[in-house]
PDB file of C-alpha atoms in Angstrom:
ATOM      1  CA  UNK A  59      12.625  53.278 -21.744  1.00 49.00           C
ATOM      2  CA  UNK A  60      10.721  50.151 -22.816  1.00 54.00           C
ATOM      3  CA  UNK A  61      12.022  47.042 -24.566  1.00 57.00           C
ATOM      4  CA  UNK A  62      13.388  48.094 -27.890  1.00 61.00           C
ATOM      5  CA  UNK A  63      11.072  45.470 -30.005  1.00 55.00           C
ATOM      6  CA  UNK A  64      13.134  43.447 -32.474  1.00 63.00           C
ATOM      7  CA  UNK A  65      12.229  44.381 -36.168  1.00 73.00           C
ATOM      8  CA  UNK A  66      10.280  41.371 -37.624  1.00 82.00           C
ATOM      9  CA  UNK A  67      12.609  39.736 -40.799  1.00 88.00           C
ATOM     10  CA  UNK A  68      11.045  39.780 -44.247  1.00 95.00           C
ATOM     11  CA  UNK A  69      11.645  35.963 -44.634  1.00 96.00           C
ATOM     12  CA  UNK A  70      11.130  34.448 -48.545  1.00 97.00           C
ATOM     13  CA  UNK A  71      10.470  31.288 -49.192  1.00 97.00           C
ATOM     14  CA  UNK A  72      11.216  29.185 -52.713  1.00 98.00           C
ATOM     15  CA  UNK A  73      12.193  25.407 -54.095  1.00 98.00           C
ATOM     16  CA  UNK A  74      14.960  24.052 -56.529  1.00 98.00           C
ATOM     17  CA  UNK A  75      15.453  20.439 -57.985  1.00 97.00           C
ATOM     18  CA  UNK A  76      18.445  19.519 -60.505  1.00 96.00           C
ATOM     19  CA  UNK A  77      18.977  17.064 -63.139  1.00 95.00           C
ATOM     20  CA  UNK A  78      21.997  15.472 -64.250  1.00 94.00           C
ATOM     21  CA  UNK A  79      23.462  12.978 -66.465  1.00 92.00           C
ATOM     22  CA  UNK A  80      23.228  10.173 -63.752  1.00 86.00           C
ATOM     23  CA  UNK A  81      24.143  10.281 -60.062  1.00 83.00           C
ATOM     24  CA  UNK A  82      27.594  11.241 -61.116  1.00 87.00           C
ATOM     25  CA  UNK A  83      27.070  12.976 -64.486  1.00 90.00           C
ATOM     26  CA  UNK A  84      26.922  16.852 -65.210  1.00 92.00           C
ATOM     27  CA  UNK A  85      23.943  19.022 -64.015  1.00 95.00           C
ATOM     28  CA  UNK A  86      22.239  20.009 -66.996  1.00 96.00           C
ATOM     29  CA  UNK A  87      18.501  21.572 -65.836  1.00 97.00           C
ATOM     30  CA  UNK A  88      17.507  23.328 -62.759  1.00 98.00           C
ATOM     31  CA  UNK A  89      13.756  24.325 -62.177  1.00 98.00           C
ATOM     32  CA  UNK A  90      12.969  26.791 -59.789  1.00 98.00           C
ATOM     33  CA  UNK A  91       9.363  28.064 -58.010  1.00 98.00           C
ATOM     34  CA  UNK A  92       8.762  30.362 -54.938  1.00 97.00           C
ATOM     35  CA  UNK A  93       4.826  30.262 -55.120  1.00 95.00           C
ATOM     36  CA  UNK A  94       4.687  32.735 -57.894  1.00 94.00           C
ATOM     37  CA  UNK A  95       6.600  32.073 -60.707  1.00 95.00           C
ATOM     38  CA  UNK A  96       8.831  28.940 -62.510  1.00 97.00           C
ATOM     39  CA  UNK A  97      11.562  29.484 -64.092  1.00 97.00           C
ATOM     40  CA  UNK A  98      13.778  26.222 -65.684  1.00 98.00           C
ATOM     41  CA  UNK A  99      17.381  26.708 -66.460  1.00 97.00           C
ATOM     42  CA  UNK A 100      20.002  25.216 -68.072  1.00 96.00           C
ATOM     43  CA  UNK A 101      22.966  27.697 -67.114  1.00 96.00           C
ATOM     44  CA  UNK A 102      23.952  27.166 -63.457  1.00 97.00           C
ATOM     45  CA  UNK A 103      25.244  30.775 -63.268  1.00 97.00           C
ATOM     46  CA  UNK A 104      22.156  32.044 -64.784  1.00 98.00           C
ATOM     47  CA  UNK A 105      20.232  30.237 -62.371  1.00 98.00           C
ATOM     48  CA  UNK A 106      21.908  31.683 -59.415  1.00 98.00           C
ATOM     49  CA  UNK A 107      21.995  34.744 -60.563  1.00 97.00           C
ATOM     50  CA  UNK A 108      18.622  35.192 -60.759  1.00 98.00           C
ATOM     51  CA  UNK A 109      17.982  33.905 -56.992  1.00 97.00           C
ATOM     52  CA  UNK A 110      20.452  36.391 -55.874  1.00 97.00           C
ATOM     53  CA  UNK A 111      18.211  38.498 -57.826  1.00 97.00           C
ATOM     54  CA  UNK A 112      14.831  37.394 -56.433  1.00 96.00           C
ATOM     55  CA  UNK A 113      16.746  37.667 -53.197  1.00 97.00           C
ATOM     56  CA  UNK A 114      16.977  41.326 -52.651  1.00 96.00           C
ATOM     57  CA  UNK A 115      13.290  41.311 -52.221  1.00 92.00           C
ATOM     58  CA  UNK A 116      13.847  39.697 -49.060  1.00 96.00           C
ATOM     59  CA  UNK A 117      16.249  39.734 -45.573  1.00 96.00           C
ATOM     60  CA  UNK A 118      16.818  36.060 -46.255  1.00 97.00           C
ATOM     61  CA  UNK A 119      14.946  33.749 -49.018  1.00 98.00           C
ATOM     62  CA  UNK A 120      15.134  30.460 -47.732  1.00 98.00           C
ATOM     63  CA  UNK A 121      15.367  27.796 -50.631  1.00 98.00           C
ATOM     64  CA  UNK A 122      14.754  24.059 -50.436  1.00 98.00           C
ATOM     65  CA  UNK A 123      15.477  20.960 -52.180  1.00 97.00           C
ATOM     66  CA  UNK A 124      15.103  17.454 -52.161  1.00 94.00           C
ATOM     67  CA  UNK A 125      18.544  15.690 -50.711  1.00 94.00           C
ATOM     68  CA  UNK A 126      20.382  19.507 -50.851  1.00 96.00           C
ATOM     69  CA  UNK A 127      23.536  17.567 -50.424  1.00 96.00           C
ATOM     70  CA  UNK A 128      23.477  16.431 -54.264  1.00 96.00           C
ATOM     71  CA  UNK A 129      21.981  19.354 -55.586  1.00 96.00           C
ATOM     72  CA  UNK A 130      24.405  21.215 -53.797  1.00 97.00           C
ATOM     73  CA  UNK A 131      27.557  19.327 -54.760  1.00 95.00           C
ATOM     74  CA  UNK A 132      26.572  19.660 -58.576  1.00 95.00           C
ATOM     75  CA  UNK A 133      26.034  23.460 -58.497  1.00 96.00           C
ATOM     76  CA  UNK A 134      29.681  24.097 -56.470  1.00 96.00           C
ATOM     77  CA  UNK A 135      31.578  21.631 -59.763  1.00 95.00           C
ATOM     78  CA  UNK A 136      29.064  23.976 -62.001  1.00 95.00           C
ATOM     79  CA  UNK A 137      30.194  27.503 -60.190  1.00 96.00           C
ATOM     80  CA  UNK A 138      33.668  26.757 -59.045  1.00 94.00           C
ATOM     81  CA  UNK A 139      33.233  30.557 -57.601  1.00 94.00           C
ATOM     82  CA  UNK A 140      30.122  29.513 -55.466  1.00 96.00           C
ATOM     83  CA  UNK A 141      31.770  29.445 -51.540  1.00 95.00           C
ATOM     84  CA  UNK A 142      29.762  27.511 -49.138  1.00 97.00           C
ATOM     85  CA  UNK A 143      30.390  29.579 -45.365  1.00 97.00           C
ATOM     86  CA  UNK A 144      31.139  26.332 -43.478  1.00 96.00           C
ATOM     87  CA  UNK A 145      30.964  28.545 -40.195  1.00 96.00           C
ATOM     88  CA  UNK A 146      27.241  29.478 -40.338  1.00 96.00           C
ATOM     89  CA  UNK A 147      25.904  25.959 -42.292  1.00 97.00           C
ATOM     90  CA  UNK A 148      24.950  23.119 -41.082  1.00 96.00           C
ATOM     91  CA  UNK A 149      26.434  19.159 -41.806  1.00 95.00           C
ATOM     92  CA  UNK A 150      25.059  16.503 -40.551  1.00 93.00           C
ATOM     93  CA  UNK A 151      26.272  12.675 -41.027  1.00 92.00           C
ATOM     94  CA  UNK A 152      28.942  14.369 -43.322  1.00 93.00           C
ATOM     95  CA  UNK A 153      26.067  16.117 -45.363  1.00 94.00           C
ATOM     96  CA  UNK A 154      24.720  19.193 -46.260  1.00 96.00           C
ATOM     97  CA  UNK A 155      21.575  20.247 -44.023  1.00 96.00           C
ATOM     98  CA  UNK A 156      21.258  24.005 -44.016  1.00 97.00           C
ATOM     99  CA  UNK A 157      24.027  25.727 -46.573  1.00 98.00           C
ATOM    100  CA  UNK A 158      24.766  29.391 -46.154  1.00 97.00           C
ATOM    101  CA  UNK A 159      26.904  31.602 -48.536  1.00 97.00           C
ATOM    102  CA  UNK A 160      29.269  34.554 -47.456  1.00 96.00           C
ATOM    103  CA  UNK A 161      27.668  38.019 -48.472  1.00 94.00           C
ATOM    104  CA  UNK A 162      24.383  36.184 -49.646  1.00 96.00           C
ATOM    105  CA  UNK A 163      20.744  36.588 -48.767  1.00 97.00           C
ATOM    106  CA  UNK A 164      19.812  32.719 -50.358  1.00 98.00           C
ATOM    107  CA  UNK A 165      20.405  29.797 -47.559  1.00 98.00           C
ATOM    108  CA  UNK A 166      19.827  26.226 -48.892  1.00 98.00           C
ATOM    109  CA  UNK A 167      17.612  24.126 -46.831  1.00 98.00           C
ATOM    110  CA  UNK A 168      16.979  19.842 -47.023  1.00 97.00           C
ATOM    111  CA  UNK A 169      13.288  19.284 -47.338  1.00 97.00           C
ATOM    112  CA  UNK A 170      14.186  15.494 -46.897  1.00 95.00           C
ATOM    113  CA  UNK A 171      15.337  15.468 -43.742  1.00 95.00           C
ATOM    114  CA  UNK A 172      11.640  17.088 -42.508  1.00 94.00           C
ATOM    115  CA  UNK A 173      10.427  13.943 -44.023  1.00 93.00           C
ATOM    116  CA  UNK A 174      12.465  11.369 -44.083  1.00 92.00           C
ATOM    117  CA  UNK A 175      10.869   9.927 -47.093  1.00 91.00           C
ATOM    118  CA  UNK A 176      11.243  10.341 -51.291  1.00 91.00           C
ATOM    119  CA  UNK A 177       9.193  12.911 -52.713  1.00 90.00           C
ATOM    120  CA  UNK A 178       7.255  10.105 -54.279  1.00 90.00           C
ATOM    121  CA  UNK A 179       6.238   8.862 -51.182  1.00 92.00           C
ATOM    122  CA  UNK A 180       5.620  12.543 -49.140  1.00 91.00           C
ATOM    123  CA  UNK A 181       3.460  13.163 -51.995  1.00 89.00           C
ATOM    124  CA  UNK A 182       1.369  10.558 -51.784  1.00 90.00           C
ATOM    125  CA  UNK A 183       0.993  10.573 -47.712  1.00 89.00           C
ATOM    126  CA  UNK A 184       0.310  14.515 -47.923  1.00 88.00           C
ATOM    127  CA  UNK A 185      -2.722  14.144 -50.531  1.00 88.00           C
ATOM    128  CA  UNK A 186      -0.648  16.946 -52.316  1.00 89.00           C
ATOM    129  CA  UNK A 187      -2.079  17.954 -55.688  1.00 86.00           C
ATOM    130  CA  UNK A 188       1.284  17.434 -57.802  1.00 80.00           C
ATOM    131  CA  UNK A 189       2.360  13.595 -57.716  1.00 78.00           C
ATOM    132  CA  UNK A 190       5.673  12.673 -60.162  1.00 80.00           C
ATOM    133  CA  UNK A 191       5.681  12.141 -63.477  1.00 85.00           C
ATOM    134  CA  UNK A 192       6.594   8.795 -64.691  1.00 86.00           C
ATOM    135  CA  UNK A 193       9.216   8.064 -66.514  1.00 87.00           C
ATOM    136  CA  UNK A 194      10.156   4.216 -68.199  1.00 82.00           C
ATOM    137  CA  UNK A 195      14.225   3.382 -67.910  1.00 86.00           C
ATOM    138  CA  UNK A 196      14.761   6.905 -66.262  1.00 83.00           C
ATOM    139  CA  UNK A 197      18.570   5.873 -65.589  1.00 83.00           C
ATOM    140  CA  UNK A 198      19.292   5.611 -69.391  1.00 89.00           C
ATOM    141  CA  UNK A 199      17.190   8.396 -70.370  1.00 92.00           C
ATOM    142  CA  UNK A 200      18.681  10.843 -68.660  1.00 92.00           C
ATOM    143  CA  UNK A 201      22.107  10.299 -69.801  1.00 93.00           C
ATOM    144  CA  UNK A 202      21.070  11.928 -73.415  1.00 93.00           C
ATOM    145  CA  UNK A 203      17.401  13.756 -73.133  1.00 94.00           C
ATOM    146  CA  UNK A 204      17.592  17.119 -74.194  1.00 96.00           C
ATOM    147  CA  UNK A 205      16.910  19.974 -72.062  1.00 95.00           C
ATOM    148  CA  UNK A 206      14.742  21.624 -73.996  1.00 95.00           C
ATOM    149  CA  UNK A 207      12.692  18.186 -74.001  1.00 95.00           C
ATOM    150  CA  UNK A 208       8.708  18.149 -73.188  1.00 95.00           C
ATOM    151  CA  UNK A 209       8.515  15.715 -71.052  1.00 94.00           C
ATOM    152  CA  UNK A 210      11.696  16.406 -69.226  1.00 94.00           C
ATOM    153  CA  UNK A 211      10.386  19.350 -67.662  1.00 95.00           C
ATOM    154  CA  UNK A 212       6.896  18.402 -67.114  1.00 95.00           C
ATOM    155  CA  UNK A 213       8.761  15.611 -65.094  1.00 95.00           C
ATOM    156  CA  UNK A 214      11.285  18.453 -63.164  1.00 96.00           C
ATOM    157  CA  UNK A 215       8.099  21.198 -63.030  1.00 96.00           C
ATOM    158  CA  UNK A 216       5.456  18.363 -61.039  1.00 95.00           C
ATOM    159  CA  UNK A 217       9.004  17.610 -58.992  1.00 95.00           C
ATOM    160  CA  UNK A 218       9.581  21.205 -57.947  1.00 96.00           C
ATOM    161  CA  UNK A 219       5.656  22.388 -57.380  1.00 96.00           C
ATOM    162  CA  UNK A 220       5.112  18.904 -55.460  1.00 95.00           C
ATOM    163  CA  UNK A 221       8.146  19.833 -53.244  1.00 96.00           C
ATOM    164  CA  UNK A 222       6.424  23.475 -52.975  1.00 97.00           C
ATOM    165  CA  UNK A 223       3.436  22.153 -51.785  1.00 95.00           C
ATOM    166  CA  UNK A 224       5.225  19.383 -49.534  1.00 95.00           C
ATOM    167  CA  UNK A 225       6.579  22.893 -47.755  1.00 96.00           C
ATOM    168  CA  UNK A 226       3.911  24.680 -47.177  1.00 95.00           C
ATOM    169  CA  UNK A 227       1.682  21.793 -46.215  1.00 94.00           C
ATOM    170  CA  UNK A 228       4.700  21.211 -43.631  1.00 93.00           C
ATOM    171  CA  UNK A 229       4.263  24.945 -42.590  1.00 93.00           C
ATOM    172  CA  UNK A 230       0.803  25.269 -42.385  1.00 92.00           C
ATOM    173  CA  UNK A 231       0.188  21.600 -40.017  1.00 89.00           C
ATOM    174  CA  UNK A 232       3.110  23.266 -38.160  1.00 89.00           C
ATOM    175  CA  UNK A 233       1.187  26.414 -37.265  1.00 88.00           C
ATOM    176  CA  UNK A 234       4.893  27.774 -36.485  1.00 90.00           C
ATOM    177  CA  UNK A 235       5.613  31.802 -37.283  1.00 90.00           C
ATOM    178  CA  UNK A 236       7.984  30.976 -40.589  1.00 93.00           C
ATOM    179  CA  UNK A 237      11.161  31.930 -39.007  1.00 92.00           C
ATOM    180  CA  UNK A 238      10.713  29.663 -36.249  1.00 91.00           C
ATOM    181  CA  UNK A 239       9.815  27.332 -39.055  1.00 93.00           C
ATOM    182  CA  UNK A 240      12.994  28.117 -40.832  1.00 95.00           C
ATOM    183  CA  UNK A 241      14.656  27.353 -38.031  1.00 93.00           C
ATOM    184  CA  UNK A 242      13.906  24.011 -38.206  1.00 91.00           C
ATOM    185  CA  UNK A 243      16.173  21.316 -40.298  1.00 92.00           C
ATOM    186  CA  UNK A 244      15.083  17.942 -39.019  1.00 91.00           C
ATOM    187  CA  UNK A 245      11.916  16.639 -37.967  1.00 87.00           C
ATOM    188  CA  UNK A 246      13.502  16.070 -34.797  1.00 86.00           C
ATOM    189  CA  UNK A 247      14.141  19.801 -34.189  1.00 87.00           C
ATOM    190  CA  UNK A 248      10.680  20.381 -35.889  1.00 84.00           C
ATOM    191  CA  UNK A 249       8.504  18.404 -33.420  1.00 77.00           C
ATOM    192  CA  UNK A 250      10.320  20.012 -30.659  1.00 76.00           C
ATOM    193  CA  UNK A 251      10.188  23.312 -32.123  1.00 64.00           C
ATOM    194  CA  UNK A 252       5.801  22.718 -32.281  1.00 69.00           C
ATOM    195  CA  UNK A 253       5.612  21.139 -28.751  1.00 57.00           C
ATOM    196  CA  UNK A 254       8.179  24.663 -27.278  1.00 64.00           C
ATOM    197  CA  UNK A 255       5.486  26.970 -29.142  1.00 59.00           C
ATOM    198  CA  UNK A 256       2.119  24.903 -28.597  1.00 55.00           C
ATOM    199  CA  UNK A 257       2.735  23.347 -25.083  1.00 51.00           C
ATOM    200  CA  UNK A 258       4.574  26.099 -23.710  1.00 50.00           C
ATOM    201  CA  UNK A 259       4.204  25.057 -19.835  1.00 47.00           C
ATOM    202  CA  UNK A 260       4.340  21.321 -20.634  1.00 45.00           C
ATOM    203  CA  UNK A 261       7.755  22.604 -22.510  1.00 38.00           C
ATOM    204  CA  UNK A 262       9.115  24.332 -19.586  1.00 40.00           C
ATOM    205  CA  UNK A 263       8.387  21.319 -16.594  1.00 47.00           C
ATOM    206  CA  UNK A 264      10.180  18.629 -19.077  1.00 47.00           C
ATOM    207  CA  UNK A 265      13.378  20.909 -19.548  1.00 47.00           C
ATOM    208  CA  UNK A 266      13.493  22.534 -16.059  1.00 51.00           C
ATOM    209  CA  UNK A 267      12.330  19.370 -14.680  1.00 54.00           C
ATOM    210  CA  UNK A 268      10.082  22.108 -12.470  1.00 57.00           C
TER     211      UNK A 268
END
């Protein structure tokens, strides 16, 4: 019999960004985007129910964000229900690099850590076509705008369609297959991961020493 071939995963890909009433306030807008469509939110549970939705599509959609660690500690206070499986994640320096959820499709990725940079400054470095929107005494502001406000989601929209962008650009200068991609959290592992696929000989001699 020949080698049973391994059935290739139908891999999604999407982005997230919060907003809160400060660093320690309450989330109170989420924007989503996976390429297709936006979607802002101002219901935690509604906004995780319809990943979970947009999920199902898909044998995994993999979802960044910008410093997942915050993000992610603001959506467990909003959905005391949401479990984080602390077995298949991954922590690093005591944070939140790659979160997975038991009986879930959605994993949470950290764009920053493939960048090590703010958005602000990936954006401008990557010639991306969204830059942020600026916004005078942001601190104070955000401590009363309303969600429904104008300019509060033109400023979370650019955020999460510049961190879209900051992806795929990441993907495409890659020239990785996306899961091998997705299987990438740091730009450590990502460099490596390009030089294993690309310089497959050169590869072997440095870890075989052969």
């Amino acid at each position: 019999m020949g080698k049973r071939v391994k059935p290739e995963l139908k891999l999604g890909i999407a982005v997230f960004d919060t907003e809160t009433r400060g660093l320690w306030g309450s989330l109170f807008r989420i924007g989503f985007y996976d390429g297709e469509s936006y979607r802002a939110f101002s219901d935690a549970q509604e906004f995780w129910q319809y990943m979970e939705k947009k999920s199902l599509g898909y044998d995994e959609l993999h979802v960044y964000a910008f410093n997942l660690d915050f993000d992610l500690s603001k959506l467990l206070k909003a959905l005391p229900s949401l479990q984080v499986d602390l077995d298949r994640s991954l922590i690093i320096n005591g944070a939140f690099n790659v979160a997975k959820f038991p009986h879930s499709r959605i994993v949470l990725h950290d764009l920053y850590m493939l960048v090590n940079s703010s958005l602000e400054e990936a954006a401008k470095a990557f010639e991306l076509e969204t830059l942020k929107v600026d916004i005078p005494d942001k601190a104070n502001w955000f401590m009363t705008v309303d969600p429904e406000d104008d300019l509060l989601n033109r400023y979370l929209q650019a955020d999460v369609f510049a961190s879209y962008q900051l992806l795929e650009k990441l993907m495409s200068l890659s020239e990785l297959p996306r899961e091998k991609f997705l299987r990438c959290p740091t730009i450590a592992s990502l460099a490596m991961g390009v030089f294993r696929v690309h310089f497959p000989t050169s590869y072997v001699t440095i870890v075989t020493g052969k």
